[in-house]
Coordinates of C-alpha atoms in Angstrom, one line a residue:
Chain Q
M170 CA -7.7 -17.8 -9.3
R171 CA -5.6 -20.9 -8.2
D172 CA -2.3 -19.0 -8.5
L173 CA -2.0 -17.1 -5.2
F174 CA 0.8 -14.6 -6.7
A175 CA -2.0 -13.2 -8.9
V176 CA -4.1 -12.7 -6.1
I177 CA -1.3 -10.6 -4.4
M178 CA -0.7 -8.3 -7.1
L179 CA -4.5 -7.9 -7.8
F180 CA -4.7 -6.9 -4.0
G181 CA -1.7 -4.4 -4.5
I182 CA -3.9 -2.6 -7.1
F183 CA -6.9 -2.6 -4.9
S184 CA -4.9 -1.0 -2.6
F185 CA -3.9 1.6 -4.9
I186 CA -7.8 2.2 -5.9
A187 CA -8.9 2.6 -2.0
A188 CA -6.2 5.4 -1.6
L189 CA -7.3 6.6 -4.5
L190 CA -10.9 6.9 -2.9
F191 CA -9.8 7.8 0.5
L192 CA -8.0 11.1 -1.2
D193 CA -11.4 11.7 -2.7
M194 CA -13.2 11.9 0.2
D195 CA -10.7 14.4 1.9
A196 CA -9.0 11.9 4.0
V197 CA -5.7 13.1 3.3
D198 CA -3.9 11.5 5.9
V199 CA -5.8 8.2 5.6
A200 CA -4.3 8.2 1.9
F201 CA -1.3 8.8 2.9
T202 CA -1.0 5.9 5.4
E203 CA -3.0 3.4 2.8
A204 CA -0.4 4.4 -0.1
A205 CA 2.7 3.6 2.3
V206 CA 1.0 0.6 3.6
G207 CA -0.7 -1.3 1.0
A208 CA 1.1 -1.0 -2.1
G209 CA 4.8 -1.2 -0.3
V210 CA 5.0 -3.5 2.8
T211 CA 1.5 -5.8 2.6
T212 CA 2.7 -7.0 -0.8
V213 CA 6.6 -7.6 0.4
L214 CA 5.3 -9.5 3.7
M215 CA 2.3 -11.6 1.6
L216 CA 5.0 -12.1 -1.0
S217 CA 7.7 -13.5 2.1
A218 CA 5.0 -15.7 3.4
L219 CA 4.4 -17.0 -0.2
R220 CA 7.8 -17.9 -0.4
L221 CA 7.7 -19.7 2.9
T222 CA 4.6 -21.5 2.0
Q223 CA 2.9 -23.0 -1.2
R224 CA 2.6 -20.7 -4.4
Y225 CA -0.8 -22.5 -5.6
E226 CA -3.9 -23.7 -4.2
N227 CA -5.6 -26.7 -4.2
V228 CA -8.6 -27.8 -5.7
S229 CA -11.2 -27.0 -3.1
H230 CA -14.1 -29.9 -2.5
R231 CA -16.0 -27.7 -0.3
H232 CA -19.7 -27.0 -1.3
A233 CA -19.9 -23.1 -1.3
G234 CA -23.7 -22.9 -1.3
M235 CA -23.9 -22.3 2.4
A236 CA -21.4 -19.6 2.5
L237 CA -23.1 -18.0 -0.2
V238 CA -26.5 -18.2 1.7
V239 CA -24.8 -16.8 4.8
V240 CA -23.0 -14.1 2.8
T241 CA -26.1 -13.1 1.1
L242 CA -28.0 -13.2 4.1
T243 CA -25.7 -10.7 5.7
G244 CA -25.4 -8.3 3.2
A245 CA -29.0 -8.2 2.6
A246 CA -29.3 -7.2 6.4
L247 CA -26.5 -4.9 5.9
I248 CA -28.1 -3.3 2.8
Y249 CA -31.5 -3.0 4.8
G250 CA -29.4 -1.3 8.0
T251 CA -27.8 1.5 5.4
L252 CA -31.3 2.8 4.2
D253 CA -31.7 5.0 7.5
F254 CA -28.2 6.2 7.3
P255 CA -27.6 9.8 6.2
S256 CA -26.5 10.3 2.3
L257 CA -23.0 10.6 2.0
G258 CA -21.5 14.4 2.6
D259 CA -24.4 15.5 4.8
P260 CA -23.5 18.0 6.8
N261 CA -26.1 17.5 9.6
A262 CA -25.3 13.5 10.1
P263 CA -25.6 12.5 13.5
V264 CA -21.4 12.0 13.5
H265 CA -20.7 15.6 12.9
E266 CA -22.6 16.7 16.0
H267 CA -20.7 15.0 18.9
V268 CA -17.2 15.5 19.4
A269 CA -15.7 16.5 15.7
P270 CA -17.1 20.1 16.4
E271 CA -15.4 20.6 19.6
Y272 CA -11.7 19.2 18.1
L273 CA -12.1 21.6 15.4
Q274 CA -12.7 24.6 17.5
Q275 CA -10.3 23.9 20.4
T276 CA -7.5 22.5 18.0
P277 CA -6.2 26.1 17.3
E278 CA -6.6 27.8 20.8
K279 CA -5.3 25.0 22.7
I280 CA -3.1 23.0 20.6
G281 CA -1.8 25.3 17.7
V282 CA -1.6 23.1 15.1
P283 CA -3.0 23.5 11.5
N284 CA -3.5 19.4 11.3
V285 CA -6.3 18.4 13.3
V286 CA -5.7 14.9 12.8
T287 CA -2.4 15.1 13.9
A288 CA -3.9 17.2 17.3
V289 CA -6.8 14.4 17.7
L290 CA -4.1 11.6 17.3
A291 CA -1.2 12.9 19.5
S292 CA -3.2 15.0 21.7
F293 CA -7.1 14.6 22.6
R294 CA -6.6 11.0 22.2
G295 CA -3.1 10.5 23.4
Y296 CA -4.5 7.1 25.3
D297 CA -6.0 5.6 22.4
T298 CA -2.6 6.0 20.1
L299 CA -0.6 4.7 22.9
G300 CA -2.9 1.9 23.2
E301 CA -2.3 1.4 19.2
T302 CA 1.5 1.7 19.2
V303 CA 1.5 -0.9 22.2
V304 CA -0.4 -3.1 19.7
I305 CA 1.9 -2.6 17.2
F306 CA 5.1 -3.4 19.4
S307 CA 3.5 -6.7 20.6
A308 CA 2.7 -7.7 16.7
G309 CA 6.4 -7.4 16.1
I310 CA 7.0 -9.3 19.5
V311 CA 5.1 -12.3 18.6
V312 CA 6.3 -12.4 14.9
M313 CA 9.7 -12.5 16.2
L314 CA 9.1 -15.5 18.5
L315 CA 7.1 -17.1 16.3
L316 CA 9.7 -16.9 13.3
G317 CA 12.9 -16.2 15.0
L318 CA 15.1 -13.2 13.5
G319 CA 16.8 -15.0 10.9
R320 CA 19.9 -14.4 9.4
A321 CA 20.8 -13.2 5.8
E322 CA 21.7 -15.4 3.3
D323 CA 25.1 -14.8 1.2
F324 CA 24.2 -12.7 -1.5
E325 CA 25.3 -13.6 -4.8
Q326 CA 27.0 -11.0 -7.0
Q327 CA 25.1 -10.5 -10.7
E328 CA 27.1 -8.3 -12.5
D329 CA 24.4 -6.9 -14.6
I330 CA 22.4 -5.7 -11.5
L331 CA 24.6 -2.7 -12.0
I332 CA 21.9 -0.3 -13.2
L333 CA 19.9 -1.1 -10.4
W334 CA 22.4 -0.2 -7.8
V335 CA 22.9 2.8 -9.5
V336 CA 19.6 4.0 -9.6
V337 CA 18.5 2.7 -6.2
K338 CA 21.3 4.3 -4.2
P339 CA 20.0 7.7 -4.4
M340 CA 16.4 6.6 -4.1
V341 CA 17.0 5.1 -1.0
A342 CA 18.0 8.2 0.4
L343 CA 15.3 10.2 -1.4
I344 CA 13.1 7.6 0.5
L345 CA 14.8 8.3 4.1
V346 CA 15.1 11.8 3.7
F347 CA 11.4 12.2 2.5
A348 CA 10.7 9.9 5.4
L349 CA 11.6 12.5 7.8
Y350 CA 9.8 15.4 6.2
V351 CA 6.8 13.5 6.5
Q352 CA 7.3 12.8 10.1
F353 CA 8.2 16.5 11.3
H354 CA 6.0 18.1 8.4
G355 CA 2.9 16.3 10.1
D356 CA 1.9 19.0 12.6
F357 CA 1.2 20.9 9.2
G358 CA 0.4 19.0 6.9
A359 CA -0.7 15.5 5.7
G360 CA 1.5 12.9 8.0
G361 CA 2.9 12.0 11.0
G362 CA 4.6 9.1 13.0
F363 CA 2.4 6.2 11.6
Q364 CA 3.0 7.3 8.1
A365 CA 6.8 8.2 8.6
G366 CA 7.9 5.0 10.1
V367 CA 6.0 2.9 7.2
I368 CA 8.0 4.7 5.1
F369 CA 11.7 4.9 6.7
A370 CA 11.3 0.8 6.9
S371 CA 10.4 0.8 3.1
G372 CA 13.9 2.7 2.4
F373 CA 15.4 -0.3 4.2
I374 CA 13.7 -3.0 2.6
L375 CA 14.3 -1.3 -0.6
Y376 CA 18.1 -1.6 0.1
S377 CA 18.1 -4.9 1.6
L378 CA 16.4 -6.2 -1.9
V379 CA 18.9 -5.0 -4.3
Y380 CA 22.3 -4.6 -2.0
G381 CA 21.5 -7.7 0.0
E382 CA 19.8 -8.2 3.1
N383 CA 23.4 -8.8 4.7
H384 CA 24.9 -5.3 4.2
T385 CA 21.3 -3.9 5.6
R386 CA 22.0 -6.6 9.1
K387 CA 25.4 -4.5 8.9
V388 CA 24.0 -1.0 9.2
L389 CA 21.2 -1.8 11.6
P390 CA 21.5 -5.5 13.3
A391 CA 18.3 -7.5 13.8
R392 CA 18.7 -7.8 17.6
W393 CA 18.7 -3.8 18.1
L394 CA 15.1 -3.6 16.7
P395 CA 12.9 -5.2 19.3
R396 CA 15.0 -2.7 21.6
L397 CA 14.3 0.1 19.3
A398 CA 10.5 -0.5 19.2
A399 CA 10.7 -0.7 23.1
L400 CA 12.3 2.6 23.0
G401 CA 9.9 4.2 21.1
V402 CA 6.9 2.9 23.3
L403 CA 8.9 3.9 26.1
L404 CA 9.2 7.7 24.7
Y405 CA 5.6 7.9 24.3
A406 CA 4.6 6.3 27.6
G407 CA 7.6 8.5 29.2
T408 CA 6.2 12.0 27.4
G409 CA 3.1 10.9 29.7
M410 CA 5.0 9.9 32.8
F411 CA 6.9 13.3 32.8
S412 CA 3.9 15.6 33.2
F413 CA 2.3 12.9 35.6
F414 CA 5.0 13.6 37.7
K415 CA 4.8 17.3 37.0
G416 CA 1.3 17.4 39.0
Q417 CA -0.4 16.9 35.5
V418 CA -2.6 14.5 34.3
F419 CA -1.3 11.6 32.5
L420 CA -0.2 12.3 28.7
D421 CA -1.3 16.4 29.5
Y422 CA 1.7 18.0 27.4
N423 CA 0.7 21.6 29.0
A424 CA 3.5 20.8 31.6
L425 CA 6.5 20.1 29.3
A426 CA 7.2 24.0 28.6
D427 CA 6.6 27.4 29.9
S428 CA 3.2 28.0 27.9
P429 CA 0.4 25.3 27.3
V430 CA 0.7 25.6 23.2
S431 CA 4.2 25.4 23.1
G432 CA 4.1 22.6 25.7
Q433 CA 1.4 20.9 23.3
H434 CA 4.2 21.5 20.0
L435 CA 6.8 19.9 22.3
G436 CA 4.6 16.8 23.4
I437 CA 3.1 16.4 20.2
L438 CA 6.8 16.0 18.3
L439 CA 8.2 13.7 21.2
V440 CA 5.2 11.2 20.7
E441 CA 5.0 11.4 16.9
A442 CA 9.0 10.7 17.3
G443 CA 7.9 7.7 19.5
V444 CA 5.1 6.5 17.6
G445 CA 7.7 6.6 14.5
L446 CA 10.3 4.7 15.8
T447 CA 8.0 1.9 17.1
V448 CA 6.5 1.5 13.8
F449 CA 9.6 1.8 11.9
S450 CA 11.7 -0.8 13.9
T451 CA 8.3 -3.1 14.1
V452 CA 8.0 -3.0 10.3
L453 CA 11.8 -3.7 9.3
L454 CA 11.7 -6.6 12.6
I455 CA 8.6 -8.2 10.6
F456 CA 10.8 -8.1 7.2
Y457 CA 13.7 -9.5 8.8
A458 CA 11.6 -12.3 10.5
F459 CA 9.9 -13.2 7.3
S460 CA 12.9 -12.9 4.5
G461 CA 15.3 -14.2 7.1
R462 CA 13.9 -17.8 7.6
R463 CA 15.0 -20.8 5.2
A464 CA 11.8 -22.5 3.5
V465 CA 10.7 -26.0 4.5
V466 CA 10.7 -28.4 1.4
H467 CA 8.2 -31.1 2.1
E468 CA 7.6 -33.9 0.0
Chain G
M140 CA -8.0 20.1 -21.9
I141 CA -7.2 18.5 -18.1
V142 CA -10.9 16.8 -18.2
A143 CA -9.3 15.1 -21.6
A144 CA -6.3 14.1 -19.8
I145 CA -8.0 12.6 -17.0
L146 CA -10.5 10.7 -19.4
A147 CA -7.3 9.5 -21.0
L148 CA -5.9 8.3 -17.9
L149 CA -8.9 6.6 -16.6
V150 CA -9.6 4.9 -20.0
T151 CA -5.8 3.4 -19.9
M152 CA -5.9 2.5 -16.0
A153 CA -9.2 0.1 -17.2
L154 CA -7.4 -1.5 -19.8
V155 CA -4.3 -2.2 -17.9
L156 CA -6.5 -3.7 -15.0
T157 CA -8.1 -5.7 -17.9
R158 CA -4.2 -7.2 -18.7
A159 CA -4.1 -7.7 -14.8
F160 CA -6.8 -9.7 -14.7
I161 CA -5.6 -12.1 -18.0
G162 CA -2.4 -12.4 -17.7
P163 CA -1.3 -15.0 -18.9
T164 CA 2.3 -15.1 -17.4
V165 CA 2.9 -13.7 -14.2
Y166 CA 5.5 -11.2 -15.7
D167 CA 2.3 -9.4 -17.6
R168 CA 0.4 -9.2 -14.0
I169 CA 3.9 -7.5 -12.3
L170 CA 4.3 -4.8 -15.8
A171 CA 0.4 -4.0 -15.4
V172 CA 0.4 -3.7 -11.8
N173 CA 3.5 -1.2 -12.0
A174 CA 2.1 0.7 -15.0
F175 CA -1.1 1.0 -12.9
G176 CA 0.8 2.4 -10.2
T177 CA 2.3 5.1 -12.4
K178 CA -1.3 6.1 -14.1
S179 CA -2.3 6.3 -10.4
V180 CA 0.4 8.8 -9.8
L181 CA -0.6 10.6 -12.9
L182 CA -4.1 10.6 -12.0
I183 CA -3.4 12.2 -8.4
T184 CA -1.2 15.0 -10.3
V185 CA -3.7 15.5 -12.9
G186 CA -7.0 15.3 -10.9
G187 CA -5.6 16.8 -7.7
H188 CA -4.4 19.5 -9.5
A189 CA -8.0 20.2 -11.6
M190 CA -9.9 19.2 -8.4
G191 CA -7.8 21.3 -6.0
W192 CA -7.1 18.6 -3.8
Y193 CA -4.8 19.3 -0.6
S194 CA -1.1 18.5 -0.8
Y195 CA -1.4 16.2 -3.5
V196 CA 1.8 16.5 -4.8
D197 CA 3.1 14.8 -1.4
I198 CA 0.8 11.7 -2.0
A199 CA 2.1 11.5 -5.7
L200 CA 5.6 11.6 -4.6
M201 CA 5.4 8.7 -2.1
Y202 CA 2.9 6.8 -4.2
A203 CA 5.7 7.2 -6.8
L204 CA 8.6 5.8 -4.2
I205 CA 6.6 3.2 -2.9
N206 CA 5.5 1.8 -6.2
F207 CA 9.4 1.3 -6.9
V208 CA 9.9 -0.4 -3.4
G209 CA 7.2 -2.7 -4.1
T210 CA 7.5 -3.5 -8.0
L211 CA 11.1 -4.8 -7.2
A212 CA 10.3 -6.8 -4.3
V213 CA 8.1 -8.6 -6.5
M214 CA 11.0 -9.0 -8.9
R215 CA 13.3 -10.0 -6.4
F216 CA 10.7 -12.7 -5.5
F217 CA 11.2 -15.0 -8.6
E218 CA 14.9 -14.3 -8.6
T219 CA 15.4 -16.3 -5.7
H220 CA 15.8 -19.5 -7.4
D221 CA 13.2 -21.9 -6.0
P222 CA 11.9 -25.2 -7.7
R223 CA 8.7 -24.9 -6.5
H224 CA 8.3 -21.3 -8.1
D225 CA 9.4 -22.0 -11.2
E226 CA 6.4 -22.3 -13.5
L227 CA 5.0 -19.5 -14.9
Chain W
M6 CA -31.9 9.9 -7.6
N7 CA -29.9 11.7 -5.1
E8 CA -31.2 9.3 -2.6
I9 CA -29.1 6.6 -4.3
L10 CA -26.1 8.1 -5.2
G11 CA -26.0 9.3 -1.2
H12 CA -26.3 5.7 -0.5
F13 CA -23.9 4.3 -3.3
N14 CA -20.7 4.1 -0.9
Y15 CA -22.7 2.2 1.1
L16 CA -23.7 -0.4 -1.2
I17 CA -20.1 -0.5 -2.3
V18 CA -18.8 -1.3 1.4
V19 CA -21.3 -3.9 2.1
L20 CA -20.2 -5.7 -1.4
L21 CA -16.8 -5.0 -0.5
M22 CA -17.6 -6.6 2.9
M23 CA -19.8 -9.6 1.3
M24 CA -16.8 -10.4 -0.9
G25 CA -14.3 -10.6 2.1
L26 CA -17.0 -12.6 4.1
Y27 CA -17.3 -15.2 1.1
V28 CA -13.6 -15.9 0.8
V29 CA -13.1 -16.3 4.4
I30 CA -15.7 -18.7 4.9
A31 CA -15.7 -20.8 1.4
S32 CA -12.0 -20.7 0.7
P33 CA -9.9 -23.5 2.2
N34 CA -6.4 -21.9 1.6
L35 CA -5.3 -20.5 4.7
I36 CA -3.5 -17.1 2.7
K37 CA -6.3 -16.8 0.4
K38 CA -8.5 -16.3 3.8
L39 CA -6.2 -13.9 5.5
I40 CA -6.5 -11.7 1.9
G41 CA -10.1 -12.0 2.5
L42 CA -9.8 -10.6 6.1
S43 CA -7.7 -8.0 4.7
L44 CA -10.6 -6.9 2.0
F45 CA -13.1 -7.1 4.9
Q46 CA -11.0 -4.7 6.9
A47 CA -10.7 -2.3 3.9
S48 CA -14.6 -2.1 3.8
V49 CA -15.0 -1.3 7.0
F50 CA -12.0 1.7 6.5
I51 CA -13.9 2.8 3.7
L52 CA -17.3 2.9 5.7
F53 CA -15.9 4.7 8.4
I54 CA -14.4 7.4 5.9
T55 CA -17.6 7.8 4.0
F56 CA -18.8 8.8 7.8
G57 CA -16.6 11.4 8.1
K58 CA -17.2 13.0 4.5
V59 CA -19.0 16.7 4.6
S60 CA -19.8 18.1 1.3
G61 CA -18.5 21.4 0.6
G62 CA -15.7 20.5 3.3
G63 CA -12.1 20.2 2.8
P64 CA -9.9 18.1 4.8
P65 CA -9.4 18.7 8.2
I66 CA -6.4 20.9 7.8
L67 CA -6.9 24.2 9.0
S68 CA -6.5 27.2 6.7
Q69 CA -7.6 30.5 5.6
Q70 CA -10.0 29.4 2.7
L71 CA -12.0 26.8 4.2
T72 CA -15.1 27.2 6.5
A73 CA -16.0 23.8 6.9
Y74 CA -13.9 20.5 7.8
S75 CA -14.7 17.0 7.3
N76 CA -14.9 15.1 10.3
P77 CA -11.2 14.4 11.6
L78 CA -12.5 11.5 14.2
P79 CA -12.8 8.9 11.5
H80 CA -9.6 9.5 9.8
V81 CA -8.0 9.3 13.2
L82 CA -9.0 5.7 13.8
I83 CA -8.7 4.5 10.5
L84 CA -4.9 6.1 10.0
T85 CA -4.1 3.7 13.1
A86 CA -6.3 0.9 12.1
I87 CA -4.5 0.7 8.9
V88 CA -1.0 0.3 10.3
V89 CA -2.3 -1.8 13.2
G90 CA -3.9 -4.1 10.4
V91 CA -0.5 -4.9 8.6
A92 CA 1.2 -5.2 12.0
T93 CA -1.7 -8.2 12.5
T94 CA -1.7 -9.3 8.9
A95 CA 2.1 -9.9 9.3
V96 CA 1.2 -12.1 13.0
G97 CA -1.7 -14.3 10.8
L98 CA 1.2 -14.6 8.1
A99 CA 3.6 -15.9 10.8
L100 CA 1.3 -18.2 12.2
I101 CA 0.5 -19.7 8.5
V102 CA 4.0 -20.0 7.9
R103 CA 4.8 -22.1 11.0
V104 CA 1.4 -24.4 10.1
Y105 CA 2.7 -24.6 6.8
E106 CA 6.2 -26.1 8.1
A107 CA 4.5 -28.4 10.6
Y108 CA 1.7 -29.9 8.2
G109 CA 3.3 -29.2 4.5
T110 CA 0.2 -27.5 3.6
T111 CA -1.7 -24.3 3.8
D112 CA -4.8 -26.3 2.7
E113 CA -7.8 -26.3 5.7
D114 CA -9.2 -29.4 4.7
E115 CA -6.0 -31.2 4.4
I116 CA -5.0 -30.1 7.9
D117 CA -8.1 -31.0 9.1
A118 CA -7.9 -34.5 7.9
M119 CA -4.1 -35.0 9.1
D120 CA -5.5 -33.9 12.6
N121 CA -8.4 -36.6 12.6
A122 CA -6.3 -38.9 11.4
D123 CA -3.8 -38.5 14.3
D124 CA -7.0 -38.6 16.7
K125 CA -8.0 -42.2 15.7
P126 CA -6.8 -44.7 17.6
V127 CA -3.7 -46.9 16.6
V128 CA -5.1 -50.7 15.9
Chain U
M47 CA -1.9 32.9 -22.6
L48 CA 1.0 31.2 -24.3
I49 CA 1.7 28.9 -21.3
G50 CA -1.8 28.1 -20.9
L51 CA -1.9 26.9 -24.0
L52 CA 1.8 25.0 -24.0
S53 CA -0.1 23.5 -21.0
D54 CA -2.9 22.3 -22.9
L55 CA -1.0 20.7 -25.4
C56 CA 1.3 19.0 -23.0
L57 CA -1.8 17.5 -21.3
L58 CA -3.3 16.4 -24.7
F59 CA -0.2 14.8 -26.0
G60 CA 0.5 13.1 -22.7
G61 CA -3.2 11.8 -22.7
L62 CA -2.9 10.6 -25.7
L63 CA 0.6 8.4 -25.1
C64 CA -1.0 7.2 -22.1
L65 CA -3.9 5.7 -24.4
T66 CA -1.3 4.3 -27.1
G67 CA 0.5 2.8 -24.0
G68 CA -2.4 1.1 -22.8
V69 CA -3.8 0.1 -25.8
G70 CA -0.7 -1.5 -26.7
L71 CA -0.3 -3.2 -23.1
L72 CA -3.8 -4.6 -23.7
R73 CA -3.2 -5.8 -27.6
L74 CA 0.1 -6.7 -28.4
P75 CA 1.1 -10.5 -28.7
S76 CA 3.7 -11.3 -26.4
F77 CA 5.5 -10.1 -23.2
F78 CA 8.4 -8.2 -24.4
V79 CA 6.7 -6.5 -27.1
R80 CA 3.8 -5.6 -24.4
L81 CA 6.7 -4.4 -22.3
H82 CA 8.2 -2.1 -25.0
A83 CA 4.8 -0.7 -25.4
A84 CA 3.9 0.0 -21.6
S85 CA 7.4 1.0 -20.8
V86 CA 8.4 3.6 -23.3
T87 CA 5.0 5.7 -23.9
E88 CA 4.8 5.8 -19.9
T89 CA 8.0 7.1 -19.6
L90 CA 7.0 10.1 -21.8
A91 CA 3.6 10.7 -20.8
T92 CA 4.9 11.1 -17.1
V93 CA 7.2 13.7 -18.4
F94 CA 4.4 15.6 -20.6
L95 CA 1.5 15.1 -18.2
I96 CA 3.5 16.7 -15.0
A97 CA 5.2 19.1 -17.7
G98 CA 1.3 20.1 -18.2
V99 CA 0.6 20.4 -14.4
M100 CA 3.9 22.3 -13.9
L101 CA 3.1 24.9 -16.4
D102 CA -0.4 25.2 -15.1
T103 CA 0.5 26.0 -11.6
G104 CA 2.8 28.7 -12.0
W105 CA 5.9 29.7 -9.8
A106 CA 5.3 27.8 -5.8
L107 CA 6.6 25.3 -3.6
D108 CA 4.6 22.5 -5.8
T109 CA 6.5 23.4 -9.2
A110 CA 9.3 22.3 -7.4
K111 CA 8.2 19.1 -6.1
L112 CA 6.6 18.4 -9.1
L113 CA 10.0 18.7 -11.1
L114 CA 11.1 15.8 -8.5
L115 CA 8.7 14.0 -9.4
I116 CA 9.5 14.0 -13.1
V117 CA 13.3 13.2 -12.2
I118 CA 12.2 10.4 -9.8
M119 CA 9.6 8.9 -12.5
F120 CA 12.0 9.3 -15.5
V121 CA 14.5 7.3 -13.8
A122 CA 12.7 5.0 -11.9
N123 CA 10.5 3.7 -15.0
P124 CA 12.9 2.6 -17.5
S125 CA 15.1 0.8 -14.8
I126 CA 11.7 -1.2 -13.5
T127 CA 11.4 -2.1 -17.7
H128 CA 15.3 -3.0 -17.1
A129 CA 15.0 -5.0 -14.2
L130 CA 11.4 -6.8 -15.6
C131 CA 13.2 -7.5 -18.5
R132 CA 16.2 -9.3 -16.9
T133 CA 14.0 -11.1 -14.5
A134 CA 11.9 -12.2 -17.2
A135 CA 14.9 -13.3 -18.9
H136 CA 16.8 -14.9 -16.6
G137 CA 13.4 -17.1 -15.4
K138 CA 11.8 -19.5 -17.7
Y139 CA 9.9 -17.3 -20.2
R140 CA 11.1 -17.1 -23.5
P141 CA 9.7 -15.1 -26.5
E142 CA 9.3 -18.1 -28.8
S143 CA 8.2 -20.5 -26.0
N144 CA 4.5 -21.8 -26.5
H145 CA 3.2 -20.8 -23.3
E146 CA 0.5 -18.5 -24.8
P147 CA -1.5 -20.8 -27.5
Q148 CA -3.8 -17.7 -28.1
A149 CA -1.0 -15.2 -28.3
S150 CA 0.9 -16.6 -31.3
H151 CA -2.5 -17.0 -33.1
Q152 CA -2.9 -13.2 -32.7
Q153 CA 0.4 -12.5 -33.6
E154 CA -0.4 -13.6 -36.9
N155 CA -3.4 -11.5 -37.3
Q156 CA -1.8 -8.3 -36.2
S157 CA 1.8 -8.5 -38.1
S158 CA 0.0 -6.9 -41.1
N159 CA -1.2 -3.7 -39.0
N160 CA 2.2 -3.5 -37.6
S161 CA 4.0 -3.6 -40.9
T162 CA 2.1 -0.7 -41.9
S163 CA 1.9 1.7 -38.8

């Protein structure tokens, strides 16, 4: 397809299907994330990048034969490799023998949180998640350095947009409330900081799309966002450092409260809040950076 | 009956996907993507109920909200009048 | 027959990966390359989630009714990887926007041609 | 028993509406007609399908959430259709424009079908 716009639309559909697949394979949290990210934020980002570049692809003069050979060889090698894999859903597969049973056993007694994914994410593998949060934070900073924060165009008033105004206003409130629900319900059901941050940012993006970005920038100025993102990382690392100063290991939440289990609860809450804050402000920062930039017209 | 509803939804999704592929205008594609999103929400609701998926309603709710945001974003792309994007 | 059905997911994953890799190699358009990369990434996500599935098990959220759970570890890894993936895609898109502003095209071959023209000694 | 029957009827009718919408989206000749076919059936099908699931669920927290879902979809779908229609009308697309030469050909074939239905 020459038209990159159509490619992006079809990629959005692919994301819907991928989320359905995750849901069918019991990965509720992953389906949540894929649905929050794939259909909304990815499409918005790709379209904003398309607005700043060219929409139509040039006719390629390349010879695709070599690429086809390389891809076919790689694919054949990989398919040969998968022959030794355990079948889908095999309970005795090597993956299920090592750490996963320990996580499943220890979560009720040590963490006391029903959602094992949240327990592993925030407590057992807290270092990992801290690293990922820092990666997201630095990605936001890099986009800001590359594109600048930009400034909003004056939004021209259109009188026949009234229906959207009326519909979108409660919808934004609903999205924000839903994001908070996902954030704080993450200990008990599907959800958590990563999903909540993206959904919260989607609410702000929806508001700027319909009411104009200058209004959103009045509510939350762009210069605050890097600081908010940094604050999120700081909250995460600070929670770790707190137990460090209390004589425990870094990111060991047992020291946060009197009993280990309530300490874990508090620690997971704080850490997830840090993750949510960082993800929200980074996604919104990236959106501001792309939509605040003027398109350069080349001859 | 629930199986019939799921089958109808799957067939509809295939039809909508065909429309998304053949176009011919961009508006057809946007319409198809939006319809596909709605059908996914319905499939999650009906299929999730039939198969007893965990917390399927939450995911369906979020799908509905995010689909709304995504489709509106695509439309804003066409409202910013840029001469380079005027072709269909 | 069961053997084939059990490996069907891996086949799909490899096919998706091949498509992504092909787009990355063969398409000269930078945005399309990035979409190919995202496709490749999605195939890896599906592979990990396939590993985590246990037949007869439920999602890894503890409850009274379930006795077996799917493996939570791949879910954790992929959950974070999806969000990190969109952040890194944004960085790639930002780079492409800057490249377009400098060269006036997102076609790799044209950019190469311009670079090579610059390298030639001026007579 | 009655509720089960009602739920089945809702699901059946919703699925039928969905199919109608899908066929309309694929077969109808021009964009605005397709928009019409897709959106009208979609909005009603949503209500019927989710109502069918609701009746089958019984009284639970999920029922309230499903009701919320119905409200959201019932509001979001028509407004999306409105916005899409507006964008298409403001843009370059006109129903009578010959951007789709094969579509106008189809129109002649289908006009007889449309008048009878």
